[in-house]
Coordinates of C-alpha atoms and ligand atoms in Angstrom, one line a residue:
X1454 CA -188.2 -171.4 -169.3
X1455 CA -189.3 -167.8 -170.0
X1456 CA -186.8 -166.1 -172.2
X1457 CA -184.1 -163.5 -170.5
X1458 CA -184.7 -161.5 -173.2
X1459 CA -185.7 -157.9 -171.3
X1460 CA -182.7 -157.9 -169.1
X1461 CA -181.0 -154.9 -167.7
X1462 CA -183.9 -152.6 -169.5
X1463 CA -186.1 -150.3 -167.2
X1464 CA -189.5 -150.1 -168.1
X1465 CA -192.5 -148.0 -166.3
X1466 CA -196.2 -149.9 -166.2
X1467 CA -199.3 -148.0 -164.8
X1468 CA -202.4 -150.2 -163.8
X1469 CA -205.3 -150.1 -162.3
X1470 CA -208.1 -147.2 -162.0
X1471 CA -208.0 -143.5 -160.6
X1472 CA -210.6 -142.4 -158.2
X1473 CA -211.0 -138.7 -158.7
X1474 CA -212.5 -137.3 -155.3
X1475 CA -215.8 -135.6 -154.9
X1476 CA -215.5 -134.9 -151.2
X1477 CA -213.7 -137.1 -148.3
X1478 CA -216.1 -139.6 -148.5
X1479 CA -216.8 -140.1 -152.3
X1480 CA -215.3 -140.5 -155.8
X1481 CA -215.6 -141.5 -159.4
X1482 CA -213.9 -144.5 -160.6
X1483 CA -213.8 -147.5 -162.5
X1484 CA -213.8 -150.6 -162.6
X1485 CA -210.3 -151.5 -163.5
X1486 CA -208.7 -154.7 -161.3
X1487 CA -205.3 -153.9 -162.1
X1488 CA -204.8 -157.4 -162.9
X1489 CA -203.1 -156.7 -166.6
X1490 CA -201.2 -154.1 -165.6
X1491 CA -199.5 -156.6 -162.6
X1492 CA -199.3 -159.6 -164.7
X1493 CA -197.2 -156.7 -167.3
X1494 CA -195.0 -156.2 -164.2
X1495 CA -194.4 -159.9 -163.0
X1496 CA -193.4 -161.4 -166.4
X1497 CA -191.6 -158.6 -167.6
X1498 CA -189.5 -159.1 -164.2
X1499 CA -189.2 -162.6 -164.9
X1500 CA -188.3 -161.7 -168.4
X1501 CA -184.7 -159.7 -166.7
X1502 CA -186.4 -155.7 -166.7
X1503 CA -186.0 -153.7 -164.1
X1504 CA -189.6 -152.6 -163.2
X1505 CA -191.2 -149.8 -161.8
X1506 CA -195.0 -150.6 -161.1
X1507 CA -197.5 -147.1 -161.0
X1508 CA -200.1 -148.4 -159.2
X1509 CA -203.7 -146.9 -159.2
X1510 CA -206.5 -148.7 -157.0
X1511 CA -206.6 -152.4 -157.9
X1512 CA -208.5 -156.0 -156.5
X1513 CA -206.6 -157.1 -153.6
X1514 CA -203.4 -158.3 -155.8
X1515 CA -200.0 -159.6 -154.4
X1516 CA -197.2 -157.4 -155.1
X1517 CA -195.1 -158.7 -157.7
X1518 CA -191.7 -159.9 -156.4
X1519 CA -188.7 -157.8 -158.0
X1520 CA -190.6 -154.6 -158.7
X1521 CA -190.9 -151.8 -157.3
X1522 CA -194.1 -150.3 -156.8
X1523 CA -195.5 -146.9 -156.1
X1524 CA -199.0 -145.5 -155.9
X1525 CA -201.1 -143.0 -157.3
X1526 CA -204.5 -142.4 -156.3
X1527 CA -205.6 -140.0 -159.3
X1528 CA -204.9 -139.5 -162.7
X1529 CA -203.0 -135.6 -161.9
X1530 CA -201.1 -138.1 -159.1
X1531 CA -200.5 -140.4 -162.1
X1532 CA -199.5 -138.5 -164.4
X1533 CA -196.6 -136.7 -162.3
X1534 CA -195.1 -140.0 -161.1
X1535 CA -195.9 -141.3 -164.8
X1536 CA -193.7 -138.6 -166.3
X1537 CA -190.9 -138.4 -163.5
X1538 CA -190.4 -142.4 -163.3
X1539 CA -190.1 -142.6 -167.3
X1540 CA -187.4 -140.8 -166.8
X1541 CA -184.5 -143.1 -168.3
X1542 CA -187.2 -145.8 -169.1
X1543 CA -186.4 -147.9 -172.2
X1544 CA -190.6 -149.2 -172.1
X1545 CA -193.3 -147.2 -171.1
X1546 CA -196.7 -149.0 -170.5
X1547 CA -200.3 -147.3 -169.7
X1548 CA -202.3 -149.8 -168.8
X1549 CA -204.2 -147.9 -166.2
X1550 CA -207.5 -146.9 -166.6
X1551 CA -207.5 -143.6 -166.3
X1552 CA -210.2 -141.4 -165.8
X1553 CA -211.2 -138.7 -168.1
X1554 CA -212.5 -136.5 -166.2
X1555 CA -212.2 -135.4 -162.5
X1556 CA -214.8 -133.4 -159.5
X1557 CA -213.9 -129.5 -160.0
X1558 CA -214.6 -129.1 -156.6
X1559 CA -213.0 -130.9 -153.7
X1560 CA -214.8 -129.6 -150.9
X1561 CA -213.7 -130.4 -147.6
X1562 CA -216.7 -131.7 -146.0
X1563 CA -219.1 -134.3 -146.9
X1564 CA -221.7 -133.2 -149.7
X1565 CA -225.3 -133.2 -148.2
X1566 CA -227.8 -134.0 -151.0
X1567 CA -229.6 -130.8 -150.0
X1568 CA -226.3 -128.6 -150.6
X1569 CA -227.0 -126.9 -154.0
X1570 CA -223.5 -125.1 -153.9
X1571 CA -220.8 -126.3 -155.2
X1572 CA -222.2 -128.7 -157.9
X1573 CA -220.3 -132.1 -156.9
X1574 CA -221.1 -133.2 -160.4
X1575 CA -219.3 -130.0 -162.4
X1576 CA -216.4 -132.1 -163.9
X1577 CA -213.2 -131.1 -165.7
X1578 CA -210.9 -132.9 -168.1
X1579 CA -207.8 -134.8 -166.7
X1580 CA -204.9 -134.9 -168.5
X1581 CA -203.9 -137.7 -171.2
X1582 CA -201.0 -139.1 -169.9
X1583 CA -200.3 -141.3 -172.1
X1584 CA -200.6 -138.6 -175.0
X1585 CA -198.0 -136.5 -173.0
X1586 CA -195.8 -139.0 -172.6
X1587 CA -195.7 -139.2 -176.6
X1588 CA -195.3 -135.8 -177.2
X1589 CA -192.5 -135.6 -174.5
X1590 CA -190.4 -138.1 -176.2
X1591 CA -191.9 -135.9 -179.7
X1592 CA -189.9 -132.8 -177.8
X1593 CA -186.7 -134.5 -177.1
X1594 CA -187.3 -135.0 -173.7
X1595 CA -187.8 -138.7 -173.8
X1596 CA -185.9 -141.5 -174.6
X1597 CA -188.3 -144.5 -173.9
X1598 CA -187.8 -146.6 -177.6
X1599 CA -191.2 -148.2 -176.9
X1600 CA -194.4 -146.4 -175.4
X1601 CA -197.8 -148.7 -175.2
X1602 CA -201.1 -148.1 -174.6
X1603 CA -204.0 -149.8 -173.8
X1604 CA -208.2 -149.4 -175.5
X1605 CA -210.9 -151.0 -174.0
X1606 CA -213.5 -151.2 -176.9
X1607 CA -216.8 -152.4 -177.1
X1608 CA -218.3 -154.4 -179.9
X1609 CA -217.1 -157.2 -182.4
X1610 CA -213.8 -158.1 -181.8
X1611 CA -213.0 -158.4 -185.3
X1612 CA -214.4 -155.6 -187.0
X1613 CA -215.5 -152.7 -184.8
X1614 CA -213.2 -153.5 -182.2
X1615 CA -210.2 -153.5 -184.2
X1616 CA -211.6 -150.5 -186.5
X1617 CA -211.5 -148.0 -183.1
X1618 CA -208.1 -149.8 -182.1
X1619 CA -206.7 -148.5 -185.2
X1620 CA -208.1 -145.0 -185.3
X1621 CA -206.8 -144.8 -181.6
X1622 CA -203.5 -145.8 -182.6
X1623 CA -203.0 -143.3 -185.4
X1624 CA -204.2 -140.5 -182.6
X1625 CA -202.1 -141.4 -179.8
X1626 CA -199.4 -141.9 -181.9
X1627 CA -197.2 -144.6 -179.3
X1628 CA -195.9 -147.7 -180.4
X1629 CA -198.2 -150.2 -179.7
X1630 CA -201.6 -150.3 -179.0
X1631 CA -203.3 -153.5 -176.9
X1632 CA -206.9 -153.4 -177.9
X1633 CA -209.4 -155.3 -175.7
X1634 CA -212.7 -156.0 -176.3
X1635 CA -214.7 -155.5 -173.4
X1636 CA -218.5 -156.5 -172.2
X1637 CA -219.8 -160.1 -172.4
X1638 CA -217.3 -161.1 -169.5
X1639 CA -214.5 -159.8 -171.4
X1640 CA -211.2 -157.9 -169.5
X1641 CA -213.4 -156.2 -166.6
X1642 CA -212.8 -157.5 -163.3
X1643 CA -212.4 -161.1 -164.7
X1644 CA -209.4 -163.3 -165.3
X1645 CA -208.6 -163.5 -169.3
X1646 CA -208.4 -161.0 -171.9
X1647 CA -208.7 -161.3 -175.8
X1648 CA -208.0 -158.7 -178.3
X1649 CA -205.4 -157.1 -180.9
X1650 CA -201.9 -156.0 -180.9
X1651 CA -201.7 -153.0 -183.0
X1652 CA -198.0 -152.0 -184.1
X1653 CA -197.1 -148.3 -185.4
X1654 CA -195.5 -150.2 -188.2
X1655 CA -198.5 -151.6 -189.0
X1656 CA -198.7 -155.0 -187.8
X1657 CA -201.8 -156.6 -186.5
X1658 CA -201.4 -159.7 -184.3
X1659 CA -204.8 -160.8 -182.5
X1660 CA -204.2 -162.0 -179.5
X1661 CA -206.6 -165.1 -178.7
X1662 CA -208.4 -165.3 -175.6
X1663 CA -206.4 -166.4 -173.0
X1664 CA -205.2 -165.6 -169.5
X1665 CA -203.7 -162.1 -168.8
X1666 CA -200.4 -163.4 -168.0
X1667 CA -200.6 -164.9 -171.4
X1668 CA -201.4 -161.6 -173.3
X1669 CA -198.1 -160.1 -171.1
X1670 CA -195.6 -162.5 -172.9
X1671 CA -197.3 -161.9 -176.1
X1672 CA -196.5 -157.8 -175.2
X1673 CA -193.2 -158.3 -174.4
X1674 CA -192.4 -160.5 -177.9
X1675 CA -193.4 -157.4 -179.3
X1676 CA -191.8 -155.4 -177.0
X1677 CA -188.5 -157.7 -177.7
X1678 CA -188.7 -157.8 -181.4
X1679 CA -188.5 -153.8 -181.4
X1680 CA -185.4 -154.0 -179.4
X1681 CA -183.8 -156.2 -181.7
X1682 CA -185.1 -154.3 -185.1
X1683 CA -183.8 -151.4 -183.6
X1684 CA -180.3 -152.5 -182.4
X1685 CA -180.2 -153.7 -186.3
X1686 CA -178.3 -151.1 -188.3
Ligands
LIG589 O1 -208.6 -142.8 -175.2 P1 -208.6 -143.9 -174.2 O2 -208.9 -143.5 -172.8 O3 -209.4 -145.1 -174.6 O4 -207.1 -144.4 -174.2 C1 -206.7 -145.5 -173.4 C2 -205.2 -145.3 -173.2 O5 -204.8 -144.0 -172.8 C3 -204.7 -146.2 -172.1 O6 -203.4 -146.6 -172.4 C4 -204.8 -145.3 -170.9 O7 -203.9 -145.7 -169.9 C5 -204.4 -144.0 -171.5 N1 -205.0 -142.8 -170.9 C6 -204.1 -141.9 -170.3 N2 -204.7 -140.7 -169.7 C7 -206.0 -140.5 -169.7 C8 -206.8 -141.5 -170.3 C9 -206.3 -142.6 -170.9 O8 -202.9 -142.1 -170.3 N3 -206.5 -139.4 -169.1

């Protein structure tokens, strides 16, 4: 039986990938399934939360029973529903795969490859959402006790991979930091993960290959075990 052990807290995942449009017909993307981010959603359900599910684009996933899901097409979509539904939140996850950049132009018809003007190409940087989320909560205006993010990282799981996971945990400054080592059939559009769980206090759990569902309940241990070092006076 899975533990009750999240009940009655609200927590806020994001999943799957933006698509940043070029014109009606076009965007960039990613190739983000969404799968992590729902499996997130399901157990911590299961688990007691109450859940609110920011969905990007995904694969063609089941809506998990028991949460409520809303959608957001781009990362500036995202990032307003991020920051209103965290609101109240005692867990914030980004697990979406957010792109960096986004089309400066949106033009209103479909780009002909023999239209110089605008450049479709000419990007711009989209906002880091989950960085704004930690400064929010930085400024007061926050009260989430937990904020995760997510790294995808290429190379060796245990020594360039978890190097770049802990340099990106020092600059994003949140909580915890799931690091996944992607490429070679790893986390992309497939169904396991493997990787590291990177704490702010400095613990390092790795998290063995295994099923995404399984790298959830690993999550929300940690998740858990904040609660209860925090309730501790
Ligand atoms: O720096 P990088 O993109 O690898 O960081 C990944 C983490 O930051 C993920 O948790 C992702 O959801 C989040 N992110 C974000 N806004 C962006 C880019 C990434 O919140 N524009």
């Amino acid at each position: 039986a899975l533990p009750h052990d999240l009940e009655g807290r609200r927590v806020v995942i994001s999943a799957g990938g933006t698509r940043e449009p070029m014109d009606p017909v076009r965007y960039l993307g990613n190739r983000s399934s969404g799968r992590q981010g729902y499996a997130l959603a399901r157990v911590a359900a299961h688990r007691g939360a109450h859940v609110t599910l920011v969905s990007a684009h995904t694969a063609d996933l089941v809506e998990p029973s028991g949460v409520r899901v809303v959608h957001a097409g781009t990362a500036e979509r995202m990032r307003s529903l991020m920051l209103a539904e965290s609101e109240g939140a005692d867990v914030v996850v980004m697990a979406a795969a957010v792109a960096d950049f986004r089309p400066v132009d949106r033009p209103d018809h479909k780009v002909k490859k023999t239209d110089r003007d605008p450049d479709p190409l000419q990007l711009t940087r989209n906002p880091d959402i989950l960085a704004e989320l930690v400064e929010t909560r930085e400024a007061g205006r926050l009260d989430a006790e937990v904020i995760v993010g997510f790294a995808a990282e290429t190379g060796d799981p245990d020594t360039t991979v978890l190097e770049h996971g802990r340099t990106k945990l020092t600059r994003k400054r949140c909580d915890l930091l799931v690091v996944n080592a992607v490429g070679d059939g790893a986390a992309f559009e497939v169904e396991d993960n493997a990787g590291w769980l990177l704490g702010a206090d400095g613990v390092e759990h790795p998290i063995p290959h295994g099923s995404k569902s399984h790298l959830a309940s690993a999550l929300w241990d940690a998740v858990s075990g904040q609660f209860a070092r925090n309730e501790t006076p």
